[in-house]
Short mmCIF file of C-alpha atoms in Angstrom, two decimals:
data_model
loop_
_atom_site.label_atom_id
_atom_site.label_comp_id
_atom_site.label_asym_id
_atom_site.label_seq_id
_atom_site.Cartn_x
_atom_site.Cartn_y
_atom_site.Cartn_z
CA MET A 1 -97.23 117.58 146.17
CA ARG A 2 -97.39 113.95 146.28
CA THR A 3 -98.11 113.92 142.37
CA ARG A 4 -95.22 115.76 141.41
CA ARG A 5 -92.60 113.94 143.28
CA GLY A 6 -94.29 110.62 141.76
CA ARG A 7 -93.84 112.09 138.66
CA PHE A 8 -90.18 111.54 139.13
CA ALA A 9 -89.92 108.06 140.06
CA ALA A 10 -89.65 106.57 136.73
CA TRP A 11 -86.65 108.64 135.83
CA PRO A 12 -84.34 107.62 138.04
CA LEU A 13 -85.18 103.64 136.83
CA ALA A 14 -85.23 104.66 133.43
CA ALA A 15 -81.65 105.65 134.21
CA LEU A 16 -80.54 103.16 135.62
CA SER A 17 -82.01 100.55 132.74
CA MET A 18 -79.91 102.69 130.37
CA ALA A 19 -76.87 102.72 132.11
CA LEU A 20 -77.49 98.92 132.17
CA MET A 21 -78.64 98.43 128.85
CA ALA A 22 -74.91 100.49 127.57
CA LEU A 23 -72.96 98.09 129.99
CA PRO A 24 -70.91 95.40 127.66
CA ALA A 25 -73.09 91.51 127.81
CA ALA A 26 -69.83 90.73 128.65
CA TRP A 27 -70.42 91.87 132.03
CA THR A 28 -73.44 91.01 132.73
CA GLN A 29 -74.29 88.01 131.30
CA SER A 30 -71.97 86.21 133.78
CA ALA A 31 -74.69 87.21 136.48
CA ARG A 32 -77.81 86.77 134.39
CA LEU A 33 -76.45 82.98 133.50
CA THR A 34 -75.70 81.61 137.11
CA LEU A 35 -79.13 83.15 138.10
CA CYS A 36 -80.51 80.88 135.67
CA VAL A 37 -79.08 77.56 137.08
CA PRO A 38 -81.50 76.19 139.82
CA LEU A 39 -83.77 76.86 136.95
CA ARG A 40 -82.44 72.98 135.93
CA PRO A 41 -84.10 70.47 138.20
CA PHE A 42 -87.33 72.61 135.72
CA ARG A 43 -86.32 71.33 132.57
CA SER A 44 -87.05 67.62 133.48
CA THR A 45 -90.35 68.97 135.46
CA ALA A 46 -91.77 70.57 132.00
CA LEU A 47 -90.84 67.25 130.54
CA ALA A 48 -92.62 65.39 132.59
CA VAL A 49 -96.04 67.41 132.83
CA GLU A 50 -95.72 67.33 128.65
CA ARG A 51 -95.75 63.42 129.58
CA TRP A 52 -98.00 63.05 131.94
CA LEU A 53 -100.73 65.52 129.22
CA SER A 54 -100.58 63.67 126.82
CA SER A 55 -100.62 60.28 128.67
CA LEU A 56 -103.70 61.64 129.67
CA ALA A 57 -105.00 62.76 126.27
CA GLN A 58 -104.33 59.11 125.14
CA ARG A 59 -106.74 57.95 127.81
CA ALA A 60 -109.42 59.96 127.31
CA GLY A 61 -111.83 58.28 125.54
CA GLY A 62 -110.95 54.60 128.19
CA ASP A 63 -113.41 52.57 130.12
CA SER A 64 -113.68 53.08 134.10
CA SER A 65 -114.32 49.67 135.33
CA LEU A 66 -111.30 47.86 137.12
CA GLU A 67 -110.34 51.46 138.57
CA SER A 68 -108.19 50.25 141.21
CA LEU A 69 -106.20 47.09 138.57
CA ARG A 70 -106.72 50.44 136.05
CA LEU A 71 -104.02 52.42 138.66
CA LYS A 72 -101.70 49.36 139.78
CA LEU A 73 -101.19 49.51 135.99
CA ASP A 74 -100.50 52.24 135.81
CA TYR A 75 -98.01 52.81 138.06
CA ALA A 76 -96.33 49.93 136.92
CA GLU A 77 -96.61 51.35 133.92
CA SER A 78 -95.22 54.93 134.74
CA LYS A 79 -91.99 52.85 136.54
CA ASN A 80 -91.45 51.13 133.10
CA LEU A 81 -91.86 54.63 130.75
CA GLN A 82 -89.27 56.27 133.77
CA TYR A 83 -86.95 53.46 132.92
CA ALA A 84 -87.41 53.29 129.90
CA ALA A 85 -86.62 57.23 129.41
CA ASP A 86 -83.80 57.37 131.28
CA LEU A 87 -82.51 53.96 128.63
CA SER A 88 -83.19 56.68 126.02
CA LYS A 89 -82.00 59.26 126.60
CA LEU A 90 -78.90 57.56 127.25
CA LYS A 91 -79.20 55.84 123.47
CA ALA A 92 -79.64 59.55 122.56
CA THR A 93 -76.11 61.13 123.51
CA LEU A 94 -74.34 57.82 122.47
CA ALA A 95 -76.05 58.76 119.09
CA SER A 96 -75.44 62.20 119.33
CA VAL A 97 -71.53 61.64 120.26
CA THR A 98 -71.66 59.23 118.23
CA GLY A 99 -72.45 61.06 115.04
CA ALA A 100 -70.74 63.92 116.35
CA ARG A 101 -67.97 61.70 116.05
CA GLN A 102 -68.24 60.60 112.16
CA ALA A 103 -68.40 64.51 111.02
CA VAL A 104 -65.71 65.19 113.80
CA LYS A 105 -62.76 63.99 113.27
CA ASP A 106 -60.18 65.41 114.41
CA PRO A 107 -58.60 64.23 117.86
CA SER A 108 -57.77 67.80 119.69
CA LEU A 109 -61.63 68.03 119.08
CA THR A 110 -63.10 66.19 122.26
CA LEU A 111 -66.85 66.24 122.65
CA LEU A 112 -68.62 68.03 126.44
CA PRO A 113 -72.41 66.55 127.39
CA ALA A 114 -74.70 69.55 128.45
CA SER A 115 -77.98 68.76 129.46
CA VAL A 116 -80.27 72.26 129.12
CA ILE A 117 -81.17 74.13 131.54
CA LEU A 118 -83.68 76.47 129.06
CA PRO A 119 -85.36 75.56 125.89
CA VAL A 120 -85.62 78.79 124.08
CA ASP A 121 -84.90 82.87 124.65
CA GLY A 122 -86.58 85.07 126.66
CA SER A 123 -87.11 87.60 124.35
CA PRO A 124 -89.29 86.25 121.32
CA TRP A 125 -87.28 87.60 118.50
CA ARG A 126 -83.02 86.22 119.51
CA ARG A 127 -83.45 82.09 119.36
CA SER A 128 -80.38 81.34 121.51
CA LEU A 129 -80.65 78.72 125.05
CA LEU A 130 -78.98 77.99 128.26
CA ILE A 131 -76.85 75.02 129.68
CA ALA A 132 -75.83 73.39 132.07
CA ARG A 133 -72.01 73.45 131.85
CA GLY A 134 -69.80 77.40 132.14
CA THR A 135 -66.52 77.81 133.02
CA LYS A 136 -65.65 75.31 135.21
CA ASP A 137 -65.93 72.67 132.72
CA GLY A 138 -63.33 74.27 130.58
CA VAL A 139 -66.44 75.95 128.34
CA ALA A 140 -65.53 79.53 126.30
CA ARG A 141 -67.36 81.64 124.36
CA GLY A 142 -67.26 81.02 120.34
CA MET A 143 -67.28 77.12 120.98
CA PRO A 144 -69.13 75.20 118.45
CA VAL A 145 -72.47 73.19 120.04
CA LEU A 146 -73.77 70.21 118.39
CA TRP A 147 -76.78 68.02 118.31
CA HIS A 148 -75.93 64.70 116.75
CA ASN A 149 -73.68 65.71 113.82
CA HIS A 150 -75.65 69.03 112.81
CA LEU A 151 -74.49 72.52 114.25
CA LEU A 152 -77.04 73.50 116.40
CA GLY A 153 -75.11 77.03 118.09
CA ILE A 154 -72.11 78.61 119.82
CA VAL A 155 -71.01 79.85 122.79
CA ALA A 156 -72.31 83.61 123.72
CA ASP A 157 -71.97 83.85 126.79
CA THR A 158 -70.45 81.52 129.99
CA GLY A 159 -70.73 81.98 133.86
CA PRO A 160 -68.96 79.56 135.93
CA TRP A 161 -71.66 76.60 135.85
CA SER A 162 -74.22 77.78 132.79
CA SER A 163 -73.82 79.13 128.84
CA ARG A 164 -75.96 80.60 126.40
CA VAL A 165 -75.92 79.26 122.97
CA THR A 166 -76.94 81.61 119.99
CA LEU A 167 -78.82 79.29 117.39
CA ILE A 168 -77.87 79.18 113.87
CA THR A 169 -81.23 80.43 113.41
CA ASP A 170 -80.58 84.17 115.24
CA PRO A 171 -80.66 87.18 113.88
CA ASP A 172 -77.21 87.16 115.00
CA LEU A 173 -75.09 84.78 113.69
CA ARG A 174 -73.19 84.27 109.89
CA ILE A 175 -71.60 80.60 109.85
CA GLY A 176 -69.42 79.81 106.73
CA ALA A 177 -71.42 77.34 104.93
CA ARG A 178 -72.10 75.50 101.11
CA ALA A 179 -74.26 73.44 99.83
CA VAL A 180 -73.55 69.72 98.73
CA PRO A 181 -75.80 67.66 97.05
CA LEU A 182 -76.83 64.91 98.98
CA SER A 183 -75.35 61.19 97.70
CA SER A 184 -77.03 58.18 96.53
CA SER A 185 -76.74 56.84 100.05
CA GLY A 186 -78.18 60.01 101.65
CA ALA A 187 -74.80 61.42 103.49
CA ALA A 188 -73.77 65.17 101.95
CA SER A 189 -70.75 64.73 99.58
CA THR A 190 -68.54 67.87 99.66
CA PRO A 191 -67.05 68.33 96.42
CA PRO A 192 -65.63 71.72 95.90
CA ARG A 193 -68.12 74.21 95.80
CA GLU A 194 -68.56 77.69 96.21
CA PRO A 195 -68.66 78.79 99.81
CA GLY A 196 -71.74 81.59 101.15
CA ILE A 197 -72.32 82.84 104.71
CA LEU A 198 -75.40 81.45 106.45
CA GLU A 199 -77.74 84.47 108.64
CA GLY A 200 -80.61 83.47 110.71
CA SER A 201 -83.63 85.54 110.55
CA GLY A 202 -84.85 84.81 113.62
CA GLU A 203 -87.94 82.63 112.75
CA SER A 204 -87.91 79.33 111.01
CA VAL A 205 -85.74 79.46 108.23
CA LEU A 206 -82.30 80.53 107.20
CA TRP A 207 -80.32 82.37 104.26
CA LEU A 208 -77.35 81.41 102.48
CA LYS A 209 -76.62 84.54 101.29
CA TRP A 210 -73.45 85.64 99.09
CA ILE A 211 -72.57 82.32 96.81
CA SER A 212 -71.98 82.58 93.17
CA GLY A 213 -74.74 83.55 90.27
CA GLU A 214 -73.44 80.61 88.86
CA VAL A 215 -73.85 78.19 91.42
CA SER A 216 -76.95 75.87 90.83
CA VAL A 217 -78.34 74.36 93.68
CA ALA A 218 -81.64 72.64 94.05
CA GLU A 219 -84.74 71.89 96.13
CA GLY A 220 -83.70 69.62 98.89
CA THR A 221 -79.67 70.07 98.68
CA ALA A 222 -77.66 69.89 102.15
CA VAL A 223 -76.14 72.53 104.38
CA VAL A 224 -72.93 72.19 105.69
CA THR A 225 -70.32 74.61 107.37
CA THR A 226 -66.94 75.45 105.68
CA PRO A 227 -64.03 74.68 107.86
CA ASP A 228 -63.76 78.27 110.04
CA PRO A 229 -60.09 77.66 112.31
CA ALA A 230 -61.35 80.38 113.17
CA ARG A 231 -63.95 80.01 115.94
CA GLY A 232 -63.17 75.78 116.02
CA ILE A 233 -65.72 75.34 113.64
CA PRO A 234 -64.96 71.94 111.33
CA GLU A 235 -66.11 71.08 107.49
CA GLY A 236 -69.29 68.90 107.11
CA LEU A 237 -71.41 69.54 109.86
CA LEU A 238 -74.81 69.46 108.79
CA LEU A 239 -76.42 73.13 108.97
CA GLY A 240 -80.23 71.87 107.36
CA ARG A 241 -81.52 71.70 104.11
CA VAL A 242 -82.40 74.05 100.89
CA LYS A 243 -86.13 74.99 100.67
CA GLY A 244 -86.01 77.36 97.27
CA SER A 245 -84.43 80.37 96.14
CA SER A 246 -84.73 83.52 94.94
CA ARG A 247 -83.07 87.04 93.04
CA ALA A 248 -85.22 89.44 93.98
CA ARG A 249 -82.97 91.96 95.57
CA GLY A 250 -79.93 91.26 92.87
CA ALA A 251 -77.50 89.56 90.98
CA LEU A 252 -76.75 87.05 94.35
CA PRO A 253 -79.54 84.16 94.87
CA ARG A 254 -80.68 84.30 98.45
CA ILE A 255 -80.97 80.82 99.72
CA GLN A 256 -83.85 79.49 102.45
CA VAL A 257 -82.90 76.79 104.35
CA VAL A 258 -84.99 74.61 106.84
CA PRO A 259 -83.39 73.59 109.94
CA LEU A 260 -83.00 69.85 109.96
CA ALA A 261 -82.25 70.07 113.90
CA ASN A 262 -85.30 71.42 115.84
CA ALA A 263 -83.30 72.95 118.90
CA ARG A 264 -86.55 73.58 121.19
CA ALA A 265 -86.65 69.63 121.42
CA VAL A 266 -83.48 69.03 122.52
CA ASP A 267 -82.65 67.38 125.48
CA SER A 268 -78.85 67.35 125.42
CA VAL A 269 -76.32 69.04 123.48
CA LEU A 270 -72.33 68.35 123.06
CA VAL A 271 -69.64 71.23 123.04
CA LEU A 272 -66.40 71.11 120.78
CA LEU A 273 -63.72 71.56 123.50
CA ARG A 274 -60.63 72.02 121.53
CA ASN A 275 -58.03 69.81 123.64
CA GLU A 276 -54.67 72.68 123.80
CA PRO A 277 -51.50 71.14 123.86
CA MET B 1 -98.73 106.46 155.14
CA ARG B 2 -101.22 104.29 153.03
CA LYS B 3 -101.20 100.62 153.44
CA PRO B 4 -99.45 99.27 150.78
CA ALA B 5 -101.95 96.85 148.13
CA TYR B 6 -99.47 94.24 147.57
CA VAL B 7 -95.86 92.45 148.96
CA PRO B 8 -94.04 93.06 145.29
CA LEU B 9 -92.09 90.39 146.08
CA ARG B 10 -94.55 88.11 146.43
CA VAL B 11 -95.94 89.22 142.87
CA VAL B 12 -92.51 88.44 141.68
CA GLY B 13 -92.65 84.74 143.20
CA PHE B 14 -95.88 84.70 141.08
CA ALA B 15 -94.76 86.21 137.69
CA ALA B 16 -91.37 84.10 138.03
CA THR B 17 -94.16 80.67 138.62
CA ALA B 18 -95.71 82.18 135.35
CA LEU B 19 -92.17 82.86 132.79
CA LEU B 20 -91.30 79.51 133.97
CA MET B 21 -94.43 78.43 132.69
CA GLU B 22 -94.15 80.55 130.05
CA LEU B 23 -89.96 79.42 128.35
CA LEU B 24 -90.69 75.35 129.76
CA VAL B 25 -94.38 74.65 128.91
CA LEU B 26 -95.89 77.78 126.62
CA THR B 27 -92.60 77.26 124.53
CA ASP B 28 -94.28 76.83 120.97
CA VAL B 29 -97.97 77.06 122.42
CA GLY B 30 -99.23 80.22 118.57
CA GLY B 31 -96.66 78.54 116.75
CA GLU B 32 -93.51 78.83 115.68
CA GLY B 33 -92.14 80.53 118.81
CA VAL B 34 -95.06 82.33 118.65
CA ARG B 35 -96.18 82.51 122.64
CA PRO B 36 -97.40 85.10 125.50
CA ASP B 37 -96.23 87.12 127.37
CA LEU B 38 -96.85 85.84 130.58
CA LEU B 39 -94.87 88.86 132.96
CA LEU B 40 -97.76 92.13 131.36
CA PRO B 41 -100.57 90.69 133.09
CA PHE B 42 -98.49 91.18 136.66
CA VAL B 43 -97.18 94.01 135.47
CA CYS B 44 -100.83 95.28 134.58
CA PHE B 45 -101.72 94.35 138.32
CA ALA B 46 -98.54 96.29 138.95
CA ALA B 47 -99.31 99.18 137.72
CA LEU B 48 -103.59 99.03 137.97
CA PHE B 49 -103.75 97.94 141.75
CA ALA B 50 -100.63 99.55 143.28
CA SER B 51 -101.48 102.04 146.36
CA ASP B 52 -98.90 104.80 144.64
CA ARG B 53 -96.69 105.55 141.60
CA ALA B 54 -93.43 104.49 143.55
CA GLN B 55 -94.34 100.69 144.69
CA ALA B 56 -96.47 100.38 140.30
CA LEU B 57 -93.03 101.78 138.81
CA GLY B 58 -90.58 99.85 141.15
CA THR B 59 -92.37 95.99 139.77
CA ALA B 60 -92.93 96.84 136.67
CA TRP B 61 -88.71 97.44 136.60
CA ILE B 62 -88.15 94.18 138.83
CA LEU B 63 -90.29 91.97 136.71
CA GLY B 64 -88.76 93.58 133.67
CA ALA B 65 -85.97 92.60 134.72
CA LEU B 66 -86.79 89.40 135.50
CA ARG B 67 -87.25 88.54 131.89
CA ASP B 68 -83.78 90.29 130.51
CA THR B 69 -82.04 87.71 133.03
CA THR B 70 -82.98 85.01 130.60
CA SER B 71 -82.17 86.81 127.01
CA ALA B 72 -79.79 87.53 125.19
CA GLY B 73 -80.51 91.17 125.05
CA PRO B 74 -79.25 93.80 127.13
CA LEU B 75 -79.73 94.29 130.85
CA GLY B 76 -82.27 96.74 131.15
CA LEU B 77 -84.56 96.52 127.49
CA TYR B 78 -87.06 95.01 128.75
CA ALA B 79 -87.20 96.19 132.49
CA LEU B 80 -87.30 99.73 130.75
CA ILE B 81 -89.75 98.35 128.63
CA TYR B 82 -92.26 97.23 131.69
CA LEU B 83 -90.91 100.58 133.06
CA ALA B 84 -92.73 102.84 130.46
CA LEU B 85 -95.56 100.66 130.10
CA ALA B 86 -96.54 100.82 133.35
CA TRP B 87 -95.63 104.73 134.12
CA ALA B 88 -98.06 105.32 131.05
CA MET B 89 -101.36 102.82 132.27
CA ALA B 90 -100.53 104.12 136.65
CA GLU B 91 -101.38 107.32 134.25
CA VAL B 92 -104.42 106.69 132.70
CA ARG B 93 -106.11 104.15 135.67
CA LEU B 94 -107.83 106.60 137.42
CA LEU B 95 -109.85 106.98 133.66
CA ILE B 96 -110.30 103.80 133.38
CA PHE B 97 -112.71 100.67 134.08
CA ARG B 98 -109.78 98.20 136.01
CA GLU B 99 -111.37 95.90 137.15
CA HIS B 100 -113.24 94.77 134.37
CA PRO B 101 -112.25 92.08 132.23
CA LEU B 102 -112.07 93.37 128.79
CA VAL B 103 -110.23 96.69 129.68
CA GLN B 104 -107.29 93.94 131.27
CA ALA B 105 -107.56 92.18 128.33
CA LEU B 106 -107.22 94.90 125.55
CA LEU B 107 -104.46 96.68 128.19
CA ALA B 108 -101.78 93.18 128.12
CA GLY B 109 -102.57 93.03 124.58
CA GLY B 110 -101.68 96.25 123.31
CA SER B 111 -98.78 96.55 126.47
CA ALA B 112 -97.95 92.81 124.93
CA GLY B 113 -97.60 94.53 121.00
CA ILE B 114 -96.18 97.37 122.04
CA THR B 115 -93.12 95.49 124.17
CA ALA B 116 -92.62 92.85 120.89
CA LEU B 117 -91.87 95.73 118.64
CA ALA B 118 -89.98 97.99 120.90
CA ALA B 119 -88.14 94.72 121.31
CA ALA B 120 -87.88 93.48 117.49
CA ALA B 121 -86.19 97.06 116.87
CA TRP B 122 -83.72 96.77 119.00
CA SER B 123 -83.22 93.15 117.94
CA ALA B 124 -83.58 94.69 114.36
CA ALA B 125 -80.51 97.43 115.71
CA PHE B 126 -78.20 95.50 117.06
CA ALA B 127 -78.23 92.03 116.05
CA GLY B 128 -80.58 91.35 113.13
CA GLY B 129 -83.22 91.56 110.97
CA VAL B 130 -86.30 90.23 110.79
CA PRO B 131 -88.64 90.94 108.87
CA PHE B 132 -91.04 92.60 108.91
CA LEU B 133 -94.51 90.73 107.48
CA THR B 134 -92.85 88.15 110.29
CA VAL B 135 -92.71 90.86 113.11
CA LEU B 136 -96.67 92.11 112.42
CA LEU B 137 -97.66 88.65 112.46
CA ARG B 138 -96.43 87.43 115.03
CA THR B 139 -96.21 90.36 117.52
CA SER B 140 -100.30 89.99 116.92
CA ILE B 141 -100.77 86.04 117.65
CA GLY B 142 -98.60 86.98 121.06
CA ALA B 143 -100.45 89.76 121.83
CA ALA B 144 -104.00 88.26 121.03
CA LEU B 145 -102.72 84.97 123.07
CA THR B 146 -101.40 87.86 126.21
CA ALA B 147 -104.92 89.63 125.79
CA LEU B 148 -106.32 86.44 126.88
CA ALA B 149 -104.01 84.99 129.46
CA ALA B 150 -104.02 88.98 131.48
CA PRO B 151 -107.80 88.23 132.66
CA PRO B 152 -107.64 85.01 134.62
CA VAL B 153 -104.09 85.86 135.96
CA LEU B 154 -105.56 90.07 137.02
CA PHE B 155 -109.10 87.95 138.40
CA LEU B 156 -106.96 85.83 140.38
CA LEU B 157 -105.00 88.26 142.14
CA THR B 158 -107.76 90.89 142.89
CA ARG B 159 -110.32 88.26 144.17
CA ARG B 160 -107.27 86.31 146.25
CA ARG B 161 -106.31 89.88 147.22
CA ALA B 162 -104.93 87.25 150.65
CA LEU B 163 -102.53 85.91 148.34
CA VAL B 164 -100.76 89.16 147.67
CA ARG B 165 -101.48 91.49 150.71
CA PRO B 166 -99.00 92.33 152.60
#
């Protein structure tokens, strides 16, 4: 009798799981994002652990004489490193805002810095990150998220204090894009070219599809956004660099694009807010 | 009434710490974003060493919901997968030598493979396709890493039972 009752214990939970899966994501994401907010301090701890491990690895070969002096020196060095890290973080934010401002010239668009809480998604097949800005800061679904002048992704869900950003490498995201040759100065020039759709694949490459078969795209060509007023994506934000192309499945070429920014290594991002008049 | 083998909340607490490690420190341990599923060893422990089936299934479901919290996918997907895995493990627990590290590694690795394939199928159906060879390669590496991680976790939880006992 006990075994029989135990066998049926799975069904209520299975039914509950399926009922939860049937709910719209917007209903559940807000609560999930709020639950993740307390994880914010762990990100900086994890980065500190990584730095400590790398410094340990560097010192692995040193000799052990003059240990006390070395400890004092280590302490001074660690304080120095902490200040340098704070300074570099501020410099990085400034450089990021300056870079983004060069690409986003529309004065009605504001850049909101946001630190990253979780750099990866819980599922290995999705590409998203969690940022520490939410609806209370004016963040809304569909807003573009930048790092320097690179488009990292789009805000997919928002909570009061945090938001989930779907990255351009996620299989669920499609963005209007075009390939433009780099000018001699290294900056991407934007002559009129055929636009296409950039699709994520869940791995570290993207596919530029639906561009005219007559357009030739050389390896190393920059891929930038096309203007998308509906989603508030400005023109010319960097997405990646062309790695190769193929025509295996039809007349239209499929162009392989490698993203230029590594979202897993990013500490803070910029959310592009539109100031309503 | 049988005494519970572990306090589910304590197991969930340790599992949450492991999940944090997975998402913050081991994000790229297998290259290309491949990492071990550090919740599965806890699901194995919950299923193999529970005092009754309800405790095993309930703990596994909570662990799945924990992963769902950090995912862009639907709430309940991992809860359902972990629940099914815990149910299967609870079914066979009397037929296997659950204390053996190799058995634990095989169970965790196999579970990681099934979890990754099920999540990939869901992603392909409702979000967007991931190339099949990529799925196979990343699933295999992730399963191998999970298999490596499982025996130490289960050793700690079974040999230091005071950590999770009532």
